[in-house]
């Protein structure tokens, strides 16, 4: 989304830009030859491809404007600049997932940068404030590996055998924007790491790092950084005075109305119904970020039941899914994650199709556009339109399946999505309303009318801005993709190898109108979809590896915190340990802290937990019922009461700690553990935190949290 904005604005600022998925940076067949040539086969292949892609001569420019004279002086007899006076420029958008980890498509890139930069601990970053008020990420003491960091043994070995390379990206100019959420402890960790790692590899930072907070106003943070930091820095360094092209695109409100459609990176080719059997889009043509659409398989629901008491107005569902016909792709390990691809309901799909005059039964093939103007939009350059990973989902499919499975029709669109929709509004009032809410000045109105009212794209095109006329390929470009929802698997793969269990809370919240309640009830898309399924109905799903893993030394204790649906991985772990005990495997203590409102209303899996306790698998069961007394009691309060015993378990017996649930709960448990380490271990707050960090790096303190 943000990359598309940069591409769309690049030409008016004097630049050309293309978008590259980070997975493609280390998976680029086009640059295999260049990689071998540039590195002589000495570097490992992934690192060679990374360098070949970022520093390929095709994408290099002459020296920056301030050194233009030096660059000119280095021209050869034919007037061509020498390669060493040319540099590549790259802008990195780095999202932080989970507990400070990279997204799936960035994992290989991050692994390479860890080795090449010599940064052993990617969780120790601060933001250095410079004298001019700008920022850069800085690694804390001990994060840069110089061969003496025990926690960074692999990186120390890399430095020793020469893989650490301070000249690796010496001809790259870069800037980084991080996407994170301040509720999480390792806020924007990946953005900070890459900003520091690129510098350690010899690249030149040309603009201070930008940090976006999705807990507040991610788009506002990006726009402020883009307009006030990035473009001024790039233009001041690279664009000679008077060389910038004048913008030819009107800004919408107050500008000239044009009937021309915006450039689109896709073309729709409608097929005869009988042609559904045509070869589908190869996996190599699908965007890396959409690979889950191709990986997911259809599995039947075989059991579903309500876990809460009827007296509780909320709903938590236990569901079992049969994977026996897909053991090649759906085999899982205890406490892995299950990704589920939800569906928009039939009524919403039909309403959107009617509003935009789409025929739901038409079959189409989505192809990359050959439009040369594509370079002015989010699809990258025209050159890239024929390259790999250009399509957002597999086709052929029906229009119904496109709207049902691939388009997010009910989630609140971002302000940038409203801006993209505006040109398709035929009515001036509709167009101006969309542009107003997409602007910086319209943030308050956007929050009230879109976020708090739970308005989605479907609401906009069917009842709020009904003058929108949008061809299918353009709607696919503008509408956000429908993303998978992840649930931590609540079953043991040893006990239930052909079945996956999940535990889900059905999200229901009241919509607000003009800042007050009364707009009806909003139901979560995926949880609402799952709640409506019956036995035999199919779910499209895939397995993703989780961070939860039982200690290899089975004799070590585990301390688990799983209030509410956070019980899911703990249930799986306890099933695994129960199975081991019944087969003669002696394990260490299993201690569970569970919390809910009231034991008679939402004490889920009560019978199972008490049975596990009675049979001896669950050594201790600590229950926090927050609403059963005048003062609220939570799992962290019970933990604080057992400080001495907890310290003995984690320090003397090397216990592992697992935490699953809401971010706020996770932060409270983390702080309470620090208090225990501080008091019982006689440490300072800083050392107590470092103690927990070391446990996390060793895989003994694992958190899976959600906001």
XYZ file of C-alpha atoms in Angstrom:
707
model
C 0.000 0.000 0.000
C 2.659 2.537 1.031
C 5.012 1.319 -1.687
C 2.281 2.012 -4.223
C 1.979 5.573 -2.958
C 5.703 6.114 -3.430
C 5.536 4.729 -6.983
C 2.534 6.896 -7.846
C 4.312 10.046 -6.604
C 7.798 9.226 -7.875
C 7.593 10.809 -11.336
C 6.293 14.144 -10.098
C 9.318 14.293 -7.783
C 11.790 13.473 -10.541
C 12.195 9.709 -10.003
C 11.229 6.378 -11.538
C 10.296 3.606 -9.124
C 9.469 -0.089 -9.123
C 8.103 -2.388 -6.419
C 9.947 -5.582 -5.500
C 8.739 -8.135 -2.958
C 11.536 -8.954 -0.522
C 11.037 -12.641 -1.221
C 11.825 -11.951 -4.872
C 15.041 -10.182 -3.912
C 16.495 -13.545 -2.877
C 14.438 -15.609 -5.340
C 15.160 -13.871 -8.622
C 16.028 -16.174 -11.505
C 16.747 -13.170 -13.735
C 19.806 -12.271 -11.680
C 21.400 -15.704 -11.196
C 24.005 -14.936 -13.862
C 24.659 -11.465 -12.489
C 25.008 -12.875 -8.994
C 27.614 -15.384 -10.115
C 29.450 -12.741 -12.118
C 29.504 -10.127 -9.365
C 30.508 -12.469 -6.584
C 32.585 -15.024 -8.416
C 30.633 -17.790 -6.715
C 32.353 -17.076 -3.406
C 29.275 -15.946 -1.485
C 26.332 -18.138 -0.720
C 23.680 -18.005 -3.400
C 21.004 -16.089 -1.461
C 23.403 -13.306 -0.487
C 24.715 -13.128 -4.049
C 21.183 -12.809 -5.406
C 20.353 -10.135 -2.846
C 23.313 -8.044 -3.910
C 22.735 -8.696 -7.620
C 19.115 -7.552 -7.354
C 19.723 -4.424 -5.272
C 22.898 -3.306 -7.031
C 22.223 -4.430 -10.596
C 23.600 -1.906 -13.154
C 20.151 -1.713 -14.768
C 18.861 0.194 -11.736
C 21.851 2.381 -10.942
C 21.997 6.141 -11.345
C 24.823 8.612 -11.525
C 26.169 10.183 -8.361
C 23.859 12.429 -6.388
C 23.294 16.023 -7.438
C 25.612 17.472 -4.822
C 28.520 15.448 -6.248
C 27.518 15.749 -9.891
C 30.792 17.440 -10.781
C 32.842 14.577 -9.403
C 30.698 12.096 -11.289
C 31.115 13.970 -14.543
C 34.863 14.070 -14.093
C 34.941 10.290 -13.883
C 33.366 9.737 -17.312
C 35.353 7.599 -19.709
C 36.380 8.583 -23.230
C 32.951 7.683 -24.589
C 31.244 9.927 -22.071
C 29.878 7.072 -19.968
C 30.141 7.219 -16.185
C 32.174 4.500 -14.597
C 30.229 1.954 -12.608
C 31.835 2.920 -9.321
C 30.292 6.385 -9.649
C 26.796 4.977 -9.914
C 24.608 3.954 -7.016
C 21.346 2.106 -6.517
C 18.615 3.549 -4.350
C 16.242 1.410 -2.289
C 13.406 2.185 0.086
C 12.584 -0.643 2.509
C 9.142 -1.100 4.057
C 9.604 -3.472 7.008
C 6.648 -4.788 8.990
C 7.200 -6.406 12.392
C 5.223 -9.562 13.070
C 4.536 -11.274 16.388
C 7.230 -10.719 18.980
C 9.671 -8.652 16.947
C 9.920 -11.083 14.020
C 9.956 -10.529 10.247
C 7.019 -11.301 8.014
C 7.257 -14.569 6.079
C 8.350 -12.933 2.820
C 11.172 -11.053 4.601
C 12.616 -13.983 6.575
C 15.384 -14.913 4.109
C 16.355 -11.276 3.634
C 16.600 -10.768 7.400
C 18.651 -13.946 7.822
C 21.146 -12.734 5.232
C 21.374 -9.282 6.778
C 21.996 -10.751 10.232
C 25.049 -12.584 8.915
C 26.382 -9.841 6.666
C 25.917 -7.085 9.266
C 27.252 -9.140 12.171
C 24.323 -8.052 14.353
C 23.840 -10.940 16.732
C 20.867 -9.749 18.772
C 18.167 -8.274 16.573
C 16.067 -7.325 19.613
C 18.371 -4.672 21.069
C 17.670 -1.494 19.175
C 16.987 2.037 20.215
C 16.256 5.120 18.156
C 19.051 7.662 18.196
C 17.895 11.286 18.055
C 20.376 13.485 16.198
C 21.058 17.160 16.749
C 18.844 18.159 13.831
C 15.939 16.207 15.290
C 16.179 13.315 12.832
C 16.331 9.658 13.860
C 18.253 6.521 13.046
C 18.151 3.038 14.515
C 21.078 2.171 16.721
C 22.149 -1.205 18.048
C 22.629 -1.473 21.774
C 25.917 -2.490 23.297
C 26.595 -6.134 22.590
C 24.340 -6.272 19.543
C 27.108 -5.848 17.000
C 28.923 -9.146 16.856
C 32.693 -8.861 17.200
C 33.254 -12.501 18.009
C 32.787 -12.255 21.791
C 28.988 -12.498 22.129
C 28.019 -15.922 23.444
C 24.386 -15.384 22.493
C 25.387 -14.753 18.893
C 27.504 -17.829 18.279
C 26.368 -18.234 14.689
C 27.041 -14.607 13.863
C 30.369 -14.759 15.667
C 31.287 -17.676 13.450
C 30.154 -15.646 10.450
C 32.490 -12.820 11.439
C 35.336 -15.245 11.999
C 34.986 -16.976 8.623
C 34.602 -13.735 6.719
C 30.850 -13.744 6.053
C 30.413 -10.490 7.944
C 30.934 -7.915 5.209
C 31.021 -4.168 5.865
C 31.368 -3.587 2.115
C 28.490 -5.856 1.078
C 26.101 -3.055 0.034
C 28.598 -0.205 -0.279
C 26.945 1.211 -3.431
C 23.362 1.274 -2.094
C 21.596 4.389 -0.855
C 18.636 3.583 1.367
C 15.846 4.689 3.641
C 13.584 2.567 5.866
C 9.991 2.905 6.993
C 8.885 0.518 9.720
C 5.328 -0.693 10.251
C 4.577 -1.747 13.821
C 2.206 -1.529 16.751
C 3.254 0.211 19.948
C 1.248 -2.235 22.072
C 3.939 -4.833 21.418
C 7.202 -4.887 23.335
C 9.470 -5.068 20.279
C 7.861 -2.082 18.558
C 9.007 -1.752 14.934
C 11.863 -4.135 15.613
C 12.353 -5.183 11.988
C 12.464 -1.606 10.720
C 15.058 -0.678 13.330
C 17.128 -3.801 12.631
C 17.223 -3.333 8.857
C 18.040 0.376 9.236
C 21.060 -0.519 11.384
C 22.045 -3.627 9.405
C 22.144 -1.833 6.060
C 24.482 0.753 7.534
C 26.710 -1.992 8.961
C 26.898 -3.496 5.453
C 28.247 -0.252 4.010
C 25.023 1.188 2.579
C 24.428 4.919 2.890
C 21.360 6.149 4.785
C 19.864 9.077 2.865
C 16.823 9.737 5.069
C 16.142 9.058 8.759
C 14.046 6.024 9.596
C 10.280 6.461 9.782
C 8.256 4.516 12.356
C 4.542 3.892 11.852
C 2.271 2.928 14.757
C -0.759 0.871 13.710
C -2.220 1.257 17.201
C -2.770 4.938 16.458
C -2.472 6.329 12.915
C -0.137 4.292 10.727
C -1.100 6.136 7.562
C -0.663 9.517 9.238
C 2.794 8.514 10.433
C 3.726 7.441 6.910
C 2.369 10.571 5.251
C 4.204 12.827 7.701
C 7.474 10.969 7.107
C 6.958 10.808 3.334
C 6.116 14.472 2.891
C 8.363 16.045 5.541
C 11.361 13.707 5.587
C 11.674 11.328 2.643
C 10.865 13.425 -0.427
C 12.767 16.511 0.797
C 15.807 14.335 1.533
C 15.690 12.549 -1.827
C 15.088 15.684 -3.877
C 17.748 17.644 -2.037
C 20.333 14.952 -2.644
C 19.521 13.700 -6.144
C 17.381 16.156 -8.121
C 19.179 19.100 -9.681
C 17.403 22.395 -9.343
C 14.960 22.897 -12.187
C 15.202 19.286 -13.336
C 12.022 18.036 -11.657
C 9.069 17.352 -13.917
C 5.922 19.253 -13.151
C 3.121 17.122 -11.812
C 0.584 16.351 -14.515
C -1.963 14.646 -12.274
C -4.643 16.733 -10.635
C -4.996 16.190 -6.886
C -8.745 15.566 -7.061
C -10.643 18.023 -4.902
C -10.423 21.422 -6.549
C -8.683 19.920 -9.596
C -10.003 19.184 -13.051
C -12.388 16.312 -13.378
C -11.248 13.767 -15.932
C -13.162 10.888 -17.405
C -10.009 8.845 -17.903
C -9.646 5.832 -15.628
C -6.511 5.569 -13.477
C -3.809 3.201 -14.801
C -4.411 -0.413 -13.809
C -1.821 -3.197 -13.557
C -4.365 -5.878 -14.493
C -6.473 -6.931 -17.456
C -9.593 -9.081 -17.166
C -10.152 -11.662 -19.895
C -13.638 -13.147 -19.703
C -13.943 -16.814 -20.638
C -16.736 -19.053 -21.787
C -18.140 -21.078 -18.878
C -16.911 -24.267 -20.520
C -13.362 -22.903 -20.379
C -13.072 -23.198 -16.591
C -10.702 -26.096 -17.139
C -8.110 -23.781 -18.687
C -4.689 -23.891 -17.070
C -4.733 -21.786 -13.905
C -2.251 -19.069 -13.033
C 1.106 -20.689 -12.174
C 2.278 -20.192 -8.608
C 5.224 -18.171 -9.915
C 2.843 -15.508 -11.245
C 1.094 -14.967 -7.881
C 2.380 -12.270 -5.542
C 4.428 -13.707 -2.701
C 2.196 -12.003 -0.155
C -0.770 -13.931 -1.610
C 0.812 -17.378 -1.679
C -1.621 -18.593 0.988
C -4.395 -18.526 -1.635
C -2.588 -21.283 -3.528
C -1.355 -23.182 -0.479
C -4.713 -23.504 1.286
C -6.840 -26.631 0.873
C -10.481 -27.420 1.591
C -11.060 -29.486 4.752
C -14.395 -30.498 6.328
C -15.632 -29.465 9.767
C -16.297 -32.622 11.781
C -17.271 -31.127 15.157
C -18.284 -27.757 16.560
C -19.620 -26.834 19.983
C -20.190 -23.816 22.201
C -17.820 -23.654 25.184
C -19.509 -20.940 27.239
C -22.554 -21.273 29.444
C -25.867 -20.047 27.926
C -25.990 -17.357 30.617
C -22.923 -15.683 29.036
C -23.908 -13.308 26.190
C -20.587 -13.980 24.444
C -19.565 -17.011 22.413
C -16.433 -19.183 22.302
C -16.439 -22.139 19.916
C -14.447 -25.355 19.862
C -14.082 -26.640 16.289
C -12.487 -29.767 14.838
C -11.326 -29.976 11.221
C -10.494 -33.193 9.333
C -7.151 -32.999 7.485
C -6.822 -36.726 6.692
C -7.052 -36.193 2.914
C -4.303 -33.566 2.910
C -1.586 -35.030 5.109
C 1.074 -34.032 2.568
C 0.393 -30.312 3.074
C -1.536 -30.090 6.368
C 0.704 -32.121 8.667
C 1.236 -30.052 11.799
C 3.258 -29.935 14.993
C 1.651 -29.409 18.388
C 0.609 -25.741 18.899
C 1.301 -24.648 15.302
C -0.984 -22.016 13.756
C -3.902 -22.702 11.442
C -4.493 -20.053 8.792
C -8.124 -19.851 7.695
C -9.320 -18.055 4.564
C -12.745 -16.619 5.428
C -15.558 -15.909 2.963
C -17.740 -12.851 2.567
C -21.408 -13.720 3.019
C -23.673 -14.177 0.005
C -25.784 -11.080 0.693
C -22.744 -8.769 0.802
C -21.283 -10.268 -2.374
C -24.556 -9.901 -4.263
C -25.040 -6.314 -3.093
C -21.573 -5.293 -4.348
C -22.089 -7.073 -7.656
C -25.462 -5.379 -8.168
C -24.042 -1.953 -7.320
C -21.109 -2.298 -9.735
C -23.020 -4.237 -12.413
C -20.851 -7.364 -12.148
C -22.134 -10.727 -13.374
C -21.338 -13.116 -10.536
C -21.364 -16.187 -12.764
C -18.900 -14.906 -15.377
C -15.558 -16.694 -15.464
C -12.428 -14.625 -16.006
C -8.677 -14.847 -16.215
C -6.638 -12.059 -14.599
C -3.547 -11.055 -16.565
C -0.796 -8.465 -16.088
C -1.555 -5.301 -18.008
C 0.688 -4.250 -20.876
C -0.298 -0.643 -20.328
C 2.829 1.505 -20.389
C 1.185 3.844 -17.888
C 1.368 1.103 -15.293
C 4.661 2.569 -14.120
C 2.715 5.528 -12.766
C 0.657 3.287 -10.517
C 1.221 0.674 -7.847
C 1.990 -2.137 -10.247
C 5.605 -1.125 -10.782
C 7.182 -0.426 -14.133
C 5.899 -1.666 -17.458
C 8.988 -3.793 -17.575
C 7.905 -5.625 -14.427
C 4.426 -6.396 -15.760
C 5.707 -9.556 -17.420
C 7.828 -10.656 -14.496
C 7.035 -13.126 -11.735
C 4.713 -12.505 -8.808
C 2.503 -9.861 -10.421
C -0.999 -11.238 -9.811
C -2.905 -10.942 -6.505
C -4.701 -14.311 -6.594
C -5.035 -17.418 -8.791
C -7.408 -17.483 -11.762
C -9.467 -18.436 -13.678
C -12.330 -18.054 -11.261
C -15.850 -16.689 -11.247
C -16.596 -13.113 -10.291
C -18.485 -14.578 -7.327
C -15.374 -16.377 -6.052
C -13.292 -13.237 -6.583
C -15.608 -11.134 -4.402
C -16.280 -13.931 -1.937
C -12.714 -15.087 -1.255
C -10.217 -12.474 -2.395
C -11.737 -9.018 -1.751
C -12.066 -7.532 1.735
C -15.549 -6.074 1.456
C -16.355 -5.510 5.139
C -13.104 -4.481 6.853
C -12.535 -0.729 7.263
C -10.562 0.551 4.246
C -7.492 2.689 4.905
C -7.524 6.355 3.975
C -5.326 5.582 0.981
C -7.982 3.127 -0.249
C -10.584 5.905 -0.138
C -8.268 8.114 -2.189
C -7.937 5.346 -4.776
C -11.730 4.935 -4.927
C -12.403 8.639 -5.430
C -11.713 8.845 -9.215
C -14.429 6.259 -9.854
C -17.159 8.358 -8.198
C -19.281 10.046 -10.857
C -20.942 12.366 -8.361
C -18.937 15.382 -7.161
C -20.269 15.056 -3.610
C -19.245 11.391 -3.383
C -15.802 12.101 -4.807
C -15.156 15.042 -2.514
C -16.314 13.082 0.550
C -13.865 10.259 -0.237
C -11.000 12.673 -0.848
C -11.809 14.648 2.301
C -11.717 11.562 4.518
C -8.524 10.373 2.819
C -6.707 13.613 3.595
C -4.690 14.507 6.677
C -7.311 17.083 7.585
C -10.067 14.475 7.414
C -8.583 12.024 9.921
C -11.190 12.748 12.597
C -14.064 12.342 10.144
C -12.511 9.127 8.808
C -12.228 7.720 12.325
C -15.852 8.556 13.133
C -17.491 7.570 9.846
C -15.341 4.620 8.794
C -13.496 3.070 11.763
C -16.014 3.529 14.575
C -18.989 2.859 12.294
C -17.282 -0.325 10.945
C -17.831 0.760 7.349
C -16.310 -1.416 4.624
C -15.884 -1.150 0.865
C -19.250 -2.888 0.460
C -21.006 -0.165 2.481
C -19.314 2.541 0.432
C -20.235 1.260 -3.021
C -23.747 0.034 -2.102
C -25.165 2.828 0.071
C -22.765 5.697 0.875
C -21.179 6.570 -2.489
C -23.522 4.906 -4.948
C -22.233 6.859 -7.948
C -19.056 4.751 -8.039
C -18.573 3.015 -11.384
C -15.601 0.672 -11.387
C -14.639 -2.058 -13.909
C -13.736 -5.400 -12.361
C -9.969 -5.148 -12.939
C -9.939 -1.702 -11.326
C -11.987 -2.921 -8.363
C -9.482 -5.743 -7.879
C -6.703 -3.132 -7.893
C -8.437 -0.805 -5.415
C -10.108 -3.226 -2.994
C -7.843 -4.615 -0.225
C -7.166 -8.341 -0.276
C -9.049 -10.579 2.137
C -6.351 -11.789 4.535
C -6.172 -15.109 6.398
C -6.954 -15.232 10.087
C -4.619 -17.263 12.287
C -5.630 -19.477 15.191
C -3.185 -21.295 17.445
C -4.006 -24.986 17.115
C -5.429 -26.361 20.357
C -4.763 -30.050 19.720
C -1.736 -32.338 20.011
C -0.455 -33.620 16.672
C 0.520 -36.844 18.426
C -2.939 -37.476 19.865
C -4.902 -36.085 16.884
C -2.662 -36.487 13.806
C -5.530 -36.287 11.293
C -7.622 -33.632 13.026
C -6.936 -30.007 13.905
C -8.750 -28.353 16.812
C -9.152 -24.583 17.134
C -10.654 -22.409 19.866
C -12.189 -19.124 18.735
C -14.077 -16.254 20.307
C -16.837 -14.842 18.106
C -16.213 -11.121 17.774
C -19.244 -8.905 18.210
C -19.080 -5.186 18.876
C -21.527 -2.318 18.639
C -21.204 0.094 15.750
C -21.094 3.784 16.550
C -23.022 6.502 14.744
C -21.818 10.073 15.242
C -19.553 8.886 18.054
C -22.299 7.120 20.006
C -23.557 3.547 20.163
C -26.673 2.582 18.272
C -25.473 1.704 14.784
C -26.157 -1.995 15.100
C -23.832 -4.921 15.746
C -20.635 -5.593 13.830
C -19.601 -9.239 13.693
C -16.044 -10.313 12.973
C -15.765 -11.662 9.441
C -13.851 -14.874 10.118
C -15.292 -15.748 13.528
C -18.790 -15.015 12.269
C -18.157 -17.147 9.191
C -16.858 -20.057 11.293
C -19.713 -19.760 13.789
C -22.195 -20.305 10.962
C -20.628 -23.534 9.673
C -22.134 -26.972 10.189
C -20.531 -30.413 10.256
C -19.509 -31.347 6.726
C -19.002 -27.746 5.569
C -15.578 -27.044 4.062
C -12.960 -24.640 5.398
C -10.090 -23.464 3.218
C -7.016 -23.538 5.453
C -3.255 -24.030 5.716
C -0.749 -24.683 8.517
C 1.866 -22.149 9.624
C 4.692 -22.898 12.021
C 4.373 -21.459 15.516
C 6.960 -20.365 18.066
C 5.433 -22.638 20.731
C 7.598 -25.710 21.227
C 7.935 -27.944 24.271
C 11.467 -28.103 25.701
C 13.533 -30.941 24.219
C 14.552 -31.832 27.770
C 11.161 -33.249 28.759
C 12.146 -33.304 32.421
C 12.119 -29.507 32.595
C 9.033 -27.681 33.938
C 6.708 -25.519 31.848
C 4.813 -22.515 33.209
C 1.827 -21.539 31.043
C -0.346 -18.413 30.970
C -3.451 -18.820 28.814
C -6.505 -16.814 29.876
C -9.579 -16.964 27.636
C -8.862 -18.389 24.187
C -5.167 -18.106 25.052
C -5.713 -21.569 26.514
C -5.483 -23.038 22.978
C -1.748 -23.882 22.757
C -1.684 -24.839 26.440
C -4.419 -27.410 25.827
C -2.315 -28.847 22.982
C 0.828 -28.945 25.134
C -1.007 -30.646 27.997
C -2.480 -33.248 25.632
C 1.043 -33.933 24.385
C 2.402 -34.340 27.908
C -0.550 -36.497 28.973
C 0.074 -38.824 26.024
C 3.756 -39.023 26.956
C 2.982 -39.931 30.579
C 0.627 -42.704 29.483
C 3.451 -44.112 27.368
C 6.080 -44.056 30.086
C 7.660 -40.638 29.412
C 8.259 -38.735 32.650
C 8.072 -34.978 32.222
C 8.697 -32.022 34.464
C 6.033 -30.011 36.253
C 3.238 -28.468 34.161
C 1.834 -25.313 35.743
C -1.100 -23.452 34.194
C -2.525 -20.008 34.958
C -5.990 -19.630 33.426
C -8.327 -16.675 33.724
C -11.872 -15.704 32.723
C -14.792 -13.657 34.076
C -16.696 -16.255 36.089
C -16.337 -20.006 36.654
C -20.017 -20.588 35.856
C -19.990 -18.617 32.573
C -16.747 -18.784 30.576
C -14.479 -21.302 32.302
C -13.824 -23.089 28.995
C -12.471 -26.653 28.886
C -13.138 -26.924 32.619
C -13.767 -30.684 32.572
C -10.619 -31.341 30.531
C -8.376 -29.211 32.737
C -9.636 -30.755 35.960
C -9.190 -34.250 34.496
C -5.598 -33.403 33.488
C -4.989 -32.162 37.022
C -6.507 -35.253 38.595
C -4.447 -37.636 36.445
C -1.233 -35.810 37.379
C -0.338 -34.262 34.003
C -1.300 -30.774 35.179
C 0.793 -30.287 38.306
C -0.771 -26.984 39.335
C -3.887 -25.188 38.083
C -4.195 -21.540 39.142
C -7.515 -19.883 38.317
C -8.234 -16.164 38.148
C -11.945 -15.313 37.960
C -11.867 -11.569 37.459
C -15.547 -10.837 38.194
C -16.223 -13.095 41.175
C -15.146 -10.572 43.815
C -15.251 -6.822 44.377
C -11.720 -6.335 43.070
C -10.596 -7.843 39.768
C -8.071 -10.663 39.864
C -5.966 -11.599 36.851
C -3.348 -14.260 36.118
C -0.474 -11.845 36.818
C -1.854 -11.264 40.330
C -1.725 -15.002 41.044
C 1.786 -15.157 39.600
C 2.979 -12.419 41.962
C 1.776 -14.483 44.929
C 4.118 -17.317 43.930
C 7.282 -15.280 43.423
C 9.758 -17.498 45.297
C 8.522 -20.732 43.727
C 8.489 -19.191 40.229
C 12.091 -17.971 40.623
C 13.179 -21.422 41.715
C 11.520 -23.008 38.707
C 12.970 -20.676 36.076
C 16.422 -20.208 37.636
C 17.207 -23.566 39.241
C 15.110 -25.949 37.160
C 15.370 -24.072 33.826
C 11.594 -23.903 33.337
C 10.133 -22.665 30.052
C 7.413 -19.999 30.077
C 4.602 -19.823 27.516
C 2.210 -16.856 27.276
C -0.757 -16.620 24.901
C -3.506 -14.007 24.834
C -4.034 -10.266 24.658
C -1.083 -7.879 24.374
C -2.018 -6.073 27.589
C -2.087 -9.332 29.546
C 1.259 -10.341 28.043
C 2.806 -7.045 29.080
C 1.472 -7.450 32.637
C 2.857 -10.985 32.915
C 6.201 -9.807 31.523
C 6.386 -6.971 34.071
C 5.438 -9.304 36.940
C 8.150 -11.759 35.890
C 10.654 -8.898 35.872
C 9.527 -7.985 39.398
C 10.075 -11.579 40.538
C 13.544 -11.793 38.953
C 14.445 -8.385 40.381
C 13.347 -9.227 43.932
C 14.198 -12.915 44.148
C 17.369 -12.727 42.082
C 18.661 -9.488 43.587
C 18.956 -7.753 40.207
C 18.321 -4.285 38.860
C 15.334 -3.683 36.580
C 17.647 -3.543 33.566
C 19.306 -6.853 34.434
C 15.964 -8.479 35.182
C 14.748 -7.514 31.724
C 17.996 -8.769 30.190
C 17.470 -12.071 32.040
C 14.057 -12.488 30.407
C 15.457 -11.451 27.017
C 18.098 -14.149 27.325
C 15.402 -16.703 28.141
C 13.511 -15.586 25.026
C 16.580 -15.953 22.828
C 17.076 -19.461 24.191
C 13.450 -20.374 23.413
C 12.469 -20.559 27.085
C 10.191 -17.492 27.167
C 7.694 -17.530 24.303
C 4.780 -15.168 23.813
C 2.054 -15.259 21.173
C -0.052 -12.149 21.655
C -2.730 -10.251 19.777
C -4.116 -6.717 20.095
